[in-house]
Amino acid sequence: MLGRTASSLFWMSRYMERAENMARLAEAGFRMALTSGDGHGEEWRSTLQSAGAVDAYADKHGDRISDETVLAFLLFDEDNPSSVRSCLRMARDNARFVRTKITRDMWEAMNSTWLGFGQIDPGQVTTARLPDFLDWVRQRTALFRGALLGTILRDDTYYFSQLGAFIERADNTARIMDVKYFILLPINHPVGGEIDTFQWETILRSVSAHRSYRHVFSGGYRAWNVAEFLILRPEMPRSLRFCYDWLSDTAEGLGTCYGERAPCADVIADTRAMLCGTRMDAIFQQGLHEFLTDFLARNNRVTASLSSDYCFG
């Protein structure tokens, strides 16, 4: 497969995953802002930081923070490369380039989502209508993923698509956790207090893990348990461990497809081995922020290694 084709498949899936993640981040920020007593500023700043959009937002809006400006920036702003609009557009552009490599169901799910999004008037997405809109974004991205998993051959097209999706998902989960633990809890509020508990619950809801967490853990929302659930639990579909189990299998499958194991498979295997071999007491002894910072650097190295091995950017 040509490097340009592999790159388009990778970024097609990565941008669709990012569009869903932006919707989830917007919902988490909105929920926390609703219960805030300080004018919502820190909650929205943490959301922007989790999205990696603090500087871009400041360049456009300065220090002005409000529900309306942040939500518009995260969801509809064409100048924000990580907004839902930008992600859906870039995903469609990449899908159009590889139209002959993907299935009709995948293309129709992608194209109809973009066309439907274009018919939405941002001014009509009020706070009352926001939950329904965010649900629509998640449903549409799930439709695309279902079409991919249900119709595509398990060849290199599938493997490059999966690599993009799970690298992005791992990045998102780590960023959400890091912002919550390192930035969001006010200094004068205790860990384990009412605000701390609510924020952890909101983070779980943002990754669709609220109910499944309660099945695994009893006794409320504790930082230790939530971190374990989102980092080390292999059965949790958005945990770091789950993502790297899939990435490892996918990299090995790509090697089998091409008859040669690429160096990026070793980079992925190294990170997976780290996740499999660590324990929560070691993570908290090191520092959760330090652990997540190291993980994000590892995740970026995987993308760089893929780009080098398969000649795409």
mmCIF file of C-alpha atoms in Angstrom:
data_model
loop_
_atom_site.group_PDB
_atom_site.id
_atom_site.type_symbol
_atom_site.label_atom_id
_atom_site.label_comp_id
_atom_site.label_asym_id
_atom_site.label_seq_id
_atom_site.Cartn_x
_atom_site.Cartn_y
_atom_site.Cartn_z
ATOM 1 C CA MET A 1 0.000 0.000 0.000
ATOM 2 C CA LEU A 2 1.240 3.498 -0.835
ATOM 3 C CA GLY A 3 2.239 5.640 2.111
ATOM 4 C CA ARG A 4 -0.319 8.308 1.127
ATOM 5 C CA THR A 5 -3.107 5.712 1.171
ATOM 6 C CA ALA A 6 -1.998 4.303 4.520
ATOM 7 C CA SER A 7 -1.831 7.825 5.916
ATOM 8 C CA SER A 8 -5.366 8.649 4.752
ATOM 9 C CA LEU A 9 -6.785 5.486 6.323
ATOM 10 C CA PHE A 10 -4.966 6.184 9.571
ATOM 11 C CA TRP A 11 -6.144 9.800 9.778
ATOM 12 C CA MET A 12 -9.658 9.023 8.556
ATOM 13 C CA SER A 13 -10.252 6.836 11.598
ATOM 14 C CA ARG A 14 -8.240 9.038 13.928
ATOM 15 C CA TYR A 15 -10.269 12.132 13.035
ATOM 16 C CA MET A 16 -13.557 10.272 13.470
ATOM 17 C CA GLU A 17 -12.415 9.102 16.894
ATOM 18 C CA ARG A 18 -11.340 12.646 17.731
ATOM 19 C CA ALA A 19 -14.724 14.065 16.689
ATOM 20 C CA GLU A 20 -16.389 11.701 19.151
ATOM 21 C CA ASN A 21 -13.860 12.573 21.838
ATOM 22 C CA MET A 22 -14.454 16.306 21.357
ATOM 23 C CA ALA A 23 -18.166 15.720 21.863
ATOM 24 C CA ARG A 24 -17.430 13.753 25.028
ATOM 25 C CA LEU A 25 -15.095 16.467 26.330
ATOM 26 C CA ALA A 26 -17.688 19.155 25.636
ATOM 27 C CA GLU A 27 -20.279 17.190 27.572
ATOM 28 C CA ALA A 28 -17.917 16.657 30.519
ATOM 29 C CA GLY A 29 -16.998 20.342 30.620
ATOM 30 C CA PHE A 30 -20.629 21.388 30.393
ATOM 31 C CA ARG A 31 -21.676 19.077 33.231
ATOM 32 C CA MET A 32 -18.912 20.334 35.505
ATOM 33 C CA ALA A 33 -19.589 23.979 34.625
ATOM 34 C CA LEU A 34 -23.254 23.559 35.557
ATOM 35 C CA THR A 35 -22.311 22.637 39.118
ATOM 36 C CA SER A 36 -19.491 25.142 39.492
ATOM 37 C CA GLY A 37 -19.758 28.083 41.804
ATOM 38 C CA ASP A 38 -16.871 30.126 40.362
ATOM 39 C CA GLY A 39 -18.247 31.217 37.016
ATOM 40 C CA HIS A 40 -17.238 28.063 35.136
ATOM 41 C CA GLY A 41 -13.780 29.364 34.238
ATOM 42 C CA GLU A 42 -11.556 26.610 35.591
ATOM 43 C CA GLU A 43 -13.826 23.825 34.319
ATOM 44 C CA TRP A 44 -13.774 25.213 30.780
ATOM 45 C CA ARG A 45 -10.033 25.912 30.905
ATOM 46 C CA SER A 46 -9.446 22.319 31.946
ATOM 47 C CA THR A 47 -11.624 21.143 29.060
ATOM 48 C CA LEU A 48 -9.645 23.255 26.591
ATOM 49 C CA GLN A 49 -6.391 21.945 28.020
ATOM 50 C CA SER A 50 -7.598 18.364 27.742
ATOM 51 C CA ALA A 51 -8.437 19.068 24.090
ATOM 52 C CA GLY A 52 -4.977 20.570 23.536
ATOM 53 C CA ALA A 53 -6.644 23.813 22.465
ATOM 54 C CA VAL A 54 -5.731 26.366 25.153
ATOM 55 C CA ASP A 55 -3.375 28.426 22.994
ATOM 56 C CA ALA A 56 -5.605 28.320 19.913
ATOM 57 C CA TYR A 57 -8.593 29.449 21.971
ATOM 58 C CA ALA A 58 -6.610 32.251 23.621
ATOM 59 C CA ASP A 59 -5.393 33.487 20.235
ATOM 60 C CA LYS A 60 -8.993 33.903 19.111
ATOM 61 C CA HIS A 61 -10.877 34.819 22.287
ATOM 62 C CA GLY A 62 -8.231 36.024 24.734
ATOM 63 C CA ASP A 63 -9.119 35.494 28.384
ATOM 64 C CA ARG A 64 -12.874 35.519 27.805
ATOM 65 C CA ILE A 65 -14.351 32.211 29.004
ATOM 66 C CA SER A 66 -18.041 31.397 28.694
ATOM 67 C CA ASP A 67 -20.240 28.426 27.904
ATOM 68 C CA GLU A 68 -21.118 29.832 24.497
ATOM 69 C CA THR A 69 -17.600 30.715 23.300
ATOM 70 C CA VAL A 70 -15.949 27.487 24.478
ATOM 71 C CA LEU A 71 -18.683 25.229 23.113
ATOM 72 C CA ALA A 72 -18.677 27.048 19.765
ATOM 73 C CA PHE A 73 -14.889 26.702 19.608
ATOM 74 C CA LEU A 74 -14.917 22.982 20.449
ATOM 75 C CA LEU A 75 -17.837 22.058 18.239
ATOM 76 C CA PHE A 76 -18.147 24.390 15.241
ATOM 77 C CA ASP A 77 -15.063 26.600 14.825
ATOM 78 C CA GLU A 78 -13.360 26.040 11.460
ATOM 79 C CA ASP A 79 -10.205 27.730 12.787
ATOM 80 C CA ASN A 80 -9.881 25.068 15.501
ATOM 81 C CA PRO A 81 -8.307 21.998 13.844
ATOM 82 C CA SER A 82 -9.700 19.772 16.609
ATOM 83 C CA SER A 83 -13.306 21.034 16.583
ATOM 84 C CA VAL A 84 -15.976 18.491 15.732
ATOM 85 C CA ARG A 85 -16.589 20.302 12.436
ATOM 86 C CA SER A 86 -12.897 20.260 11.483
ATOM 87 C CA CYS A 87 -12.496 16.610 12.466
ATOM 88 C CA LEU A 88 -15.512 15.473 10.446
ATOM 89 C CA ARG A 89 -14.323 17.480 7.445
ATOM 90 C CA MET A 90 -10.793 16.073 7.615
ATOM 91 C CA ALA A 91 -12.094 12.537 8.132
ATOM 92 C CA ARG A 92 -14.290 12.870 5.043
ATOM 93 C CA ASP A 93 -11.470 14.374 2.983
ATOM 94 C CA ASN A 94 -9.226 11.432 3.854
ATOM 95 C CA ALA A 95 -12.030 8.946 3.194
ATOM 96 C CA ARG A 96 -12.649 10.493 -0.212
ATOM 97 C CA PHE A 97 -8.982 9.995 -1.101
ATOM 98 C CA VAL A 98 -9.252 6.244 -0.302
ATOM 99 C CA ARG A 99 -12.814 5.841 -1.594
ATOM 100 C CA THR A 100 -11.910 2.677 -3.498
ATOM 101 C CA LYS A 101 -10.288 1.092 -0.421
ATOM 102 C CA ILE A 102 -13.221 1.465 1.985
ATOM 103 C CA THR A 103 -16.673 -0.071 1.759
ATOM 104 C CA ARG A 104 -19.849 1.604 0.592
ATOM 105 C CA ASP A 105 -21.289 1.400 4.118
ATOM 106 C CA MET A 106 -18.269 3.213 5.549
ATOM 107 C CA TRP A 107 -18.435 5.969 2.954
ATOM 108 C CA GLU A 108 -22.181 6.477 3.342
ATOM 109 C CA ALA A 109 -21.879 6.644 7.135
ATOM 110 C CA MET A 110 -19.079 9.192 6.791
ATOM 111 C CA ASN A 111 -20.636 11.274 4.032
ATOM 112 C CA SER A 112 -24.144 11.410 5.510
ATOM 113 C CA THR A 113 -22.666 12.509 8.836
ATOM 114 C CA TRP A 114 -20.824 15.396 7.195
ATOM 115 C CA LEU A 115 -23.886 16.434 5.176
ATOM 116 C CA GLY A 116 -26.100 16.234 8.267
ATOM 117 C CA PHE A 117 -23.642 18.290 10.292
ATOM 118 C CA GLY A 118 -23.630 20.950 7.581
ATOM 119 C CA GLN A 119 -27.383 21.406 8.000
ATOM 120 C CA ILE A 120 -27.066 22.237 11.694
ATOM 121 C CA ASP A 121 -27.266 25.905 12.626
ATOM 122 C CA PRO A 122 -24.777 26.496 15.472
ATOM 123 C CA GLY A 123 -26.988 29.269 16.780
ATOM 124 C CA GLN A 124 -29.759 26.754 17.371
ATOM 125 C CA VAL A 125 -27.593 24.494 19.552
ATOM 126 C CA THR A 126 -28.587 26.109 22.822
ATOM 127 C CA THR A 127 -27.622 24.689 26.204
ATOM 128 C CA ALA A 128 -31.039 23.007 26.326
ATOM 129 C CA ARG A 129 -30.417 21.309 22.986
ATOM 130 C CA LEU A 130 -26.735 20.583 23.544
ATOM 131 C CA PRO A 131 -27.141 17.055 25.028
ATOM 132 C CA ASP A 132 -29.199 15.904 22.028
ATOM 133 C CA PHE A 133 -26.648 17.330 19.598
ATOM 134 C CA LEU A 134 -23.730 15.634 21.387
ATOM 135 C CA ASP A 135 -25.654 12.359 21.419
ATOM 136 C CA TRP A 136 -26.127 12.731 17.656
ATOM 137 C CA VAL A 137 -22.371 13.190 17.122
ATOM 138 C CA ARG A 138 -21.588 10.073 19.177
ATOM 139 C CA GLN A 139 -24.235 8.042 17.361
ATOM 140 C CA ARG A 140 -22.902 9.054 13.973
ATOM 141 C CA THR A 141 -19.301 8.239 14.822
ATOM 142 C CA ALA A 142 -20.482 4.906 16.252
ATOM 143 C CA LEU A 143 -22.298 4.248 12.965
ATOM 144 C CA PHE A 144 -19.062 4.735 11.048
ATOM 145 C CA ARG A 145 -17.125 2.462 13.396
ATOM 146 C CA GLY A 146 -19.836 -0.182 13.175
ATOM 147 C CA ALA A 147 -19.697 -0.020 9.385
ATOM 148 C CA LEU A 148 -15.909 -0.395 9.496
ATOM 149 C CA LEU A 149 -15.953 -3.378 11.840
ATOM 150 C CA GLY A 150 -18.874 -5.042 10.103
ATOM 151 C CA THR A 151 -17.954 -4.711 6.430
ATOM 152 C CA ILE A 152 -14.229 -4.264 5.829
ATOM 153 C CA LEU A 153 -11.743 -6.996 4.967
ATOM 154 C CA ARG A 154 -9.172 -7.757 7.658
ATOM 155 C CA ASP A 155 -6.288 -6.592 5.514
ATOM 156 C CA ASP A 156 -3.976 -3.596 5.619
ATOM 157 C CA THR A 157 -6.908 -1.206 5.117
ATOM 158 C CA TYR A 158 -8.423 -2.465 8.354
ATOM 159 C CA TYR A 159 -5.134 -2.427 10.238
ATOM 160 C CA PHE A 160 -4.192 1.164 9.400
ATOM 161 C CA SER A 161 -7.704 2.307 10.291
ATOM 162 C CA GLN A 162 -7.549 0.574 13.659
ATOM 163 C CA LEU A 163 -4.152 2.026 14.459
ATOM 164 C CA GLY A 164 -5.471 5.547 13.976
ATOM 165 C CA ALA A 165 -8.569 4.989 16.109
ATOM 166 C CA PHE A 166 -6.848 3.438 19.114
ATOM 167 C CA ILE A 167 -3.864 5.786 19.219
ATOM 168 C CA GLU A 168 -6.347 8.665 19.353
ATOM 169 C CA ARG A 169 -8.506 6.960 21.978
ATOM 170 C CA ALA A 170 -5.537 6.267 24.256
ATOM 171 C CA ASP A 171 -4.391 9.868 23.898
ATOM 172 C CA ASN A 172 -7.839 11.165 24.829
ATOM 173 C CA THR A 173 -8.247 8.964 27.907
ATOM 174 C CA ALA A 174 -4.816 9.945 29.243
ATOM 175 C CA ARG A 175 -5.457 13.664 28.681
ATOM 176 C CA ILE A 176 -8.830 13.588 30.420
ATOM 177 C CA MET A 177 -7.348 11.861 33.454
ATOM 178 C CA ASP A 178 -4.334 14.146 33.642
ATOM 179 C CA VAL A 179 -6.400 17.322 33.542
ATOM 180 C CA LYS A 180 -8.757 16.031 36.216
ATOM 181 C CA TYR A 181 -6.052 14.892 38.613
ATOM 182 C CA PHE A 182 -3.413 17.564 38.099
ATOM 183 C CA ILE A 183 -5.382 20.720 37.345
ATOM 184 C CA LEU A 184 -9.078 20.638 37.994
ATOM 185 C CA LEU A 185 -9.570 20.026 41.730
ATOM 186 C CA PRO A 186 -9.389 23.390 43.546
ATOM 187 C CA ILE A 187 -6.637 23.678 46.132
ATOM 188 C CA ASN A 188 -9.075 24.411 48.945
ATOM 189 C CA HIS A 189 -11.203 21.338 48.237
ATOM 190 C CA PRO A 190 -10.133 17.951 49.623
ATOM 191 C CA VAL A 191 -9.402 14.845 47.596
ATOM 192 C CA GLY A 192 -12.350 12.543 48.191
ATOM 193 C CA GLY A 193 -14.668 15.471 48.908
ATOM 194 C CA GLU A 194 -17.962 16.194 47.189
ATOM 195 C CA ILE A 195 -16.441 18.153 44.291
ATOM 196 C CA ASP A 196 -13.672 15.595 43.775
ATOM 197 C CA THR A 197 -16.206 12.754 43.701
ATOM 198 C CA PHE A 198 -18.480 14.565 41.257
ATOM 199 C CA GLN A 199 -15.602 15.331 38.913
ATOM 200 C CA TRP A 200 -14.470 11.697 38.817
ATOM 201 C CA GLU A 201 -18.050 10.653 38.113
ATOM 202 C CA THR A 202 -18.219 13.163 35.264
ATOM 203 C CA ILE A 203 -14.955 11.887 33.795
ATOM 204 C CA LEU A 204 -16.320 8.337 33.863
ATOM 205 C CA ARG A 205 -19.485 9.500 32.125
ATOM 206 C CA SER A 206 -17.418 11.276 29.481
ATOM 207 C CA VAL A 207 -15.862 7.950 28.445
ATOM 208 C CA SER A 208 -19.121 5.965 28.818
ATOM 209 C CA ALA A 209 -17.705 4.130 31.823
ATOM 210 C CA HIS A 210 -19.981 5.284 34.635
ATOM 211 C CA ARG A 211 -22.218 2.215 34.774
ATOM 212 C CA SER A 212 -19.492 -0.319 34.026
ATOM 213 C CA TYR A 213 -17.358 1.180 36.810
ATOM 214 C CA ARG A 214 -20.159 0.572 39.292
ATOM 215 C CA HIS A 215 -20.305 -3.064 38.171
ATOM 216 C CA VAL A 216 -16.618 -3.515 38.965
ATOM 217 C CA PHE A 217 -16.188 -1.298 42.052
ATOM 218 C CA SER A 218 -18.463 -0.632 44.974
ATOM 219 C CA GLY A 219 -18.114 2.101 47.553
ATOM 220 C CA GLY A 220 -18.171 5.241 45.441
ATOM 221 C CA TYR A 221 -15.746 7.093 43.206
ATOM 222 C CA ARG A 222 -12.208 6.863 44.507
ATOM 223 C CA ALA A 223 -9.265 8.263 42.580
ATOM 224 C CA TRP A 224 -7.306 5.020 42.939
ATOM 225 C CA ASN A 225 -10.144 2.860 41.556
ATOM 226 C CA VAL A 226 -11.051 5.232 38.724
ATOM 227 C CA ALA A 227 -7.405 5.464 37.670
ATOM 228 C CA GLU A 228 -7.058 1.682 37.705
ATOM 229 C CA PHE A 229 -10.247 1.331 35.670
ATOM 230 C CA LEU A 230 -9.105 3.791 33.000
ATOM 231 C CA ILE A 231 -5.465 2.728 32.889
ATOM 232 C CA LEU A 232 -5.019 -0.963 33.631
ATOM 233 C CA ARG A 233 -8.340 -2.757 33.149
ATOM 234 C CA PRO A 234 -8.093 -4.792 29.905
ATOM 235 C CA GLU A 235 -11.878 -5.268 29.718
ATOM 236 C CA MET A 236 -12.652 -1.519 29.754
ATOM 237 C CA PRO A 237 -12.917 -0.401 26.069
ATOM 238 C CA ARG A 238 -11.376 3.046 26.635
ATOM 239 C CA SER A 239 -8.652 2.111 29.085
ATOM 240 C CA LEU A 240 -5.016 2.567 28.119
ATOM 241 C CA ARG A 241 -4.439 -1.168 28.496
ATOM 242 C CA PHE A 242 -7.378 -2.058 26.226
ATOM 243 C CA CYS A 243 -6.160 0.382 23.558
ATOM 244 C CA TYR A 244 -2.672 -1.053 23.588
ATOM 245 C CA ASP A 245 -3.917 -4.637 23.519
ATOM 246 C CA TRP A 246 -5.702 -3.729 20.288
ATOM 247 C CA LEU A 247 -2.751 -1.758 18.943
ATOM 248 C CA SER A 248 -0.410 -4.667 19.618
ATOM 249 C CA ASP A 249 -2.682 -7.182 17.882
ATOM 250 C CA THR A 250 -3.174 -4.777 14.981
ATOM 251 C CA ALA A 251 0.555 -4.142 14.518
ATOM 252 C CA GLU A 252 1.223 -7.872 14.546
ATOM 253 C CA GLY A 253 -1.576 -8.404 12.031
ATOM 254 C CA LEU A 254 -0.071 -5.776 9.755
ATOM 255 C CA GLY A 255 3.280 -7.529 9.990
ATOM 256 C CA THR A 256 1.666 -10.825 9.021
ATOM 257 C CA CYS A 257 -0.122 -9.116 6.115
ATOM 258 C CA TYR A 258 3.158 -7.735 4.758
ATOM 259 C CA GLY A 259 5.357 -10.654 5.751
ATOM 260 C CA GLU A 260 7.624 -8.388 7.795
ATOM 261 C CA ARG A 261 7.386 -7.017 11.310
ATOM 262 C CA ALA A 262 7.954 -3.264 11.303
ATOM 263 C CA PRO A 263 9.918 -1.469 14.064
ATOM 264 C CA CYS A 264 6.732 0.343 15.176
ATOM 265 C CA ALA A 265 5.438 -3.017 16.457
ATOM 266 C CA ASP A 266 8.297 -3.035 18.968
ATOM 267 C CA VAL A 267 7.449 0.508 20.085
ATOM 268 C CA ILE A 268 3.827 -0.551 20.639
ATOM 269 C CA ALA A 269 4.872 -3.777 22.381
ATOM 270 C CA ASP A 270 7.142 -1.846 24.738
ATOM 271 C CA THR A 271 4.309 0.437 25.870
ATOM 272 C CA ARG A 272 1.914 -2.489 26.226
ATOM 273 C CA ALA A 273 4.477 -4.377 28.324
ATOM 274 C CA MET A 274 4.822 -1.328 30.559
ATOM 275 C CA LEU A 275 1.051 -1.228 31.096
ATOM 276 C CA CYS A 276 0.841 -4.975 31.702
ATOM 277 C CA GLY A 277 3.735 -4.934 34.162
ATOM 278 C CA THR A 278 2.774 -1.978 36.334
ATOM 279 C CA ARG A 279 0.523 -1.696 39.373
ATOM 280 C CA MET A 280 -1.520 1.164 40.740
ATOM 281 C CA ASP A 281 0.633 1.527 43.859
ATOM 282 C CA ALA A 282 3.693 2.024 41.630
ATOM 283 C CA ILE A 283 1.806 4.551 39.473
ATOM 284 C CA PHE A 284 0.742 6.646 42.461
ATOM 285 C CA GLN A 285 4.198 6.368 44.006
ATOM 286 C CA GLN A 286 5.675 7.744 40.778
ATOM 287 C CA GLY A 287 2.864 10.306 40.543
ATOM 288 C CA LEU A 288 -0.193 9.960 38.340
ATOM 289 C CA HIS A 289 0.612 13.145 36.436
ATOM 290 C CA GLU A 290 4.181 11.976 35.783
ATOM 291 C CA PHE A 291 2.942 8.552 34.663
ATOM 292 C CA LEU A 292 0.410 10.048 32.246
ATOM 293 C CA THR A 293 2.944 12.542 30.877
ATOM 294 C CA ASP A 294 5.294 9.655 30.160
ATOM 295 C CA PHE A 295 2.481 7.669 28.557
ATOM 296 C CA LEU A 296 1.507 10.534 26.252
ATOM 297 C CA ALA A 297 5.119 10.833 25.133
ATOM 298 C CA ARG A 298 5.174 7.098 24.409
ATOM 299 C CA ASN A 299 1.922 7.367 22.465
ATOM 300 C CA ASN A 300 3.396 10.171 20.349
ATOM 301 C CA ARG A 301 6.450 8.014 19.650
ATOM 302 C CA VAL A 302 4.154 5.310 18.290
ATOM 303 C CA THR A 303 2.689 7.770 15.778
ATOM 304 C CA ALA A 304 6.172 8.944 14.790
ATOM 305 C CA SER A 305 7.351 5.356 14.365
ATOM 306 C CA LEU A 306 4.337 4.480 12.206
ATOM 307 C CA SER A 307 4.957 7.530 10.053
ATOM 308 C CA SER A 308 8.586 6.536 9.593
ATOM 309 C CA ASP A 309 7.924 2.849 8.915
ATOM 310 C CA TYR A 310 5.108 3.362 6.413
ATOM 311 C CA CYS A 311 6.105 6.750 4.969
ATOM 312 C CA PHE A 312 3.149 8.837 6.021
ATOM 313 C CA GLY A 313 2.610 11.869 8.203
#
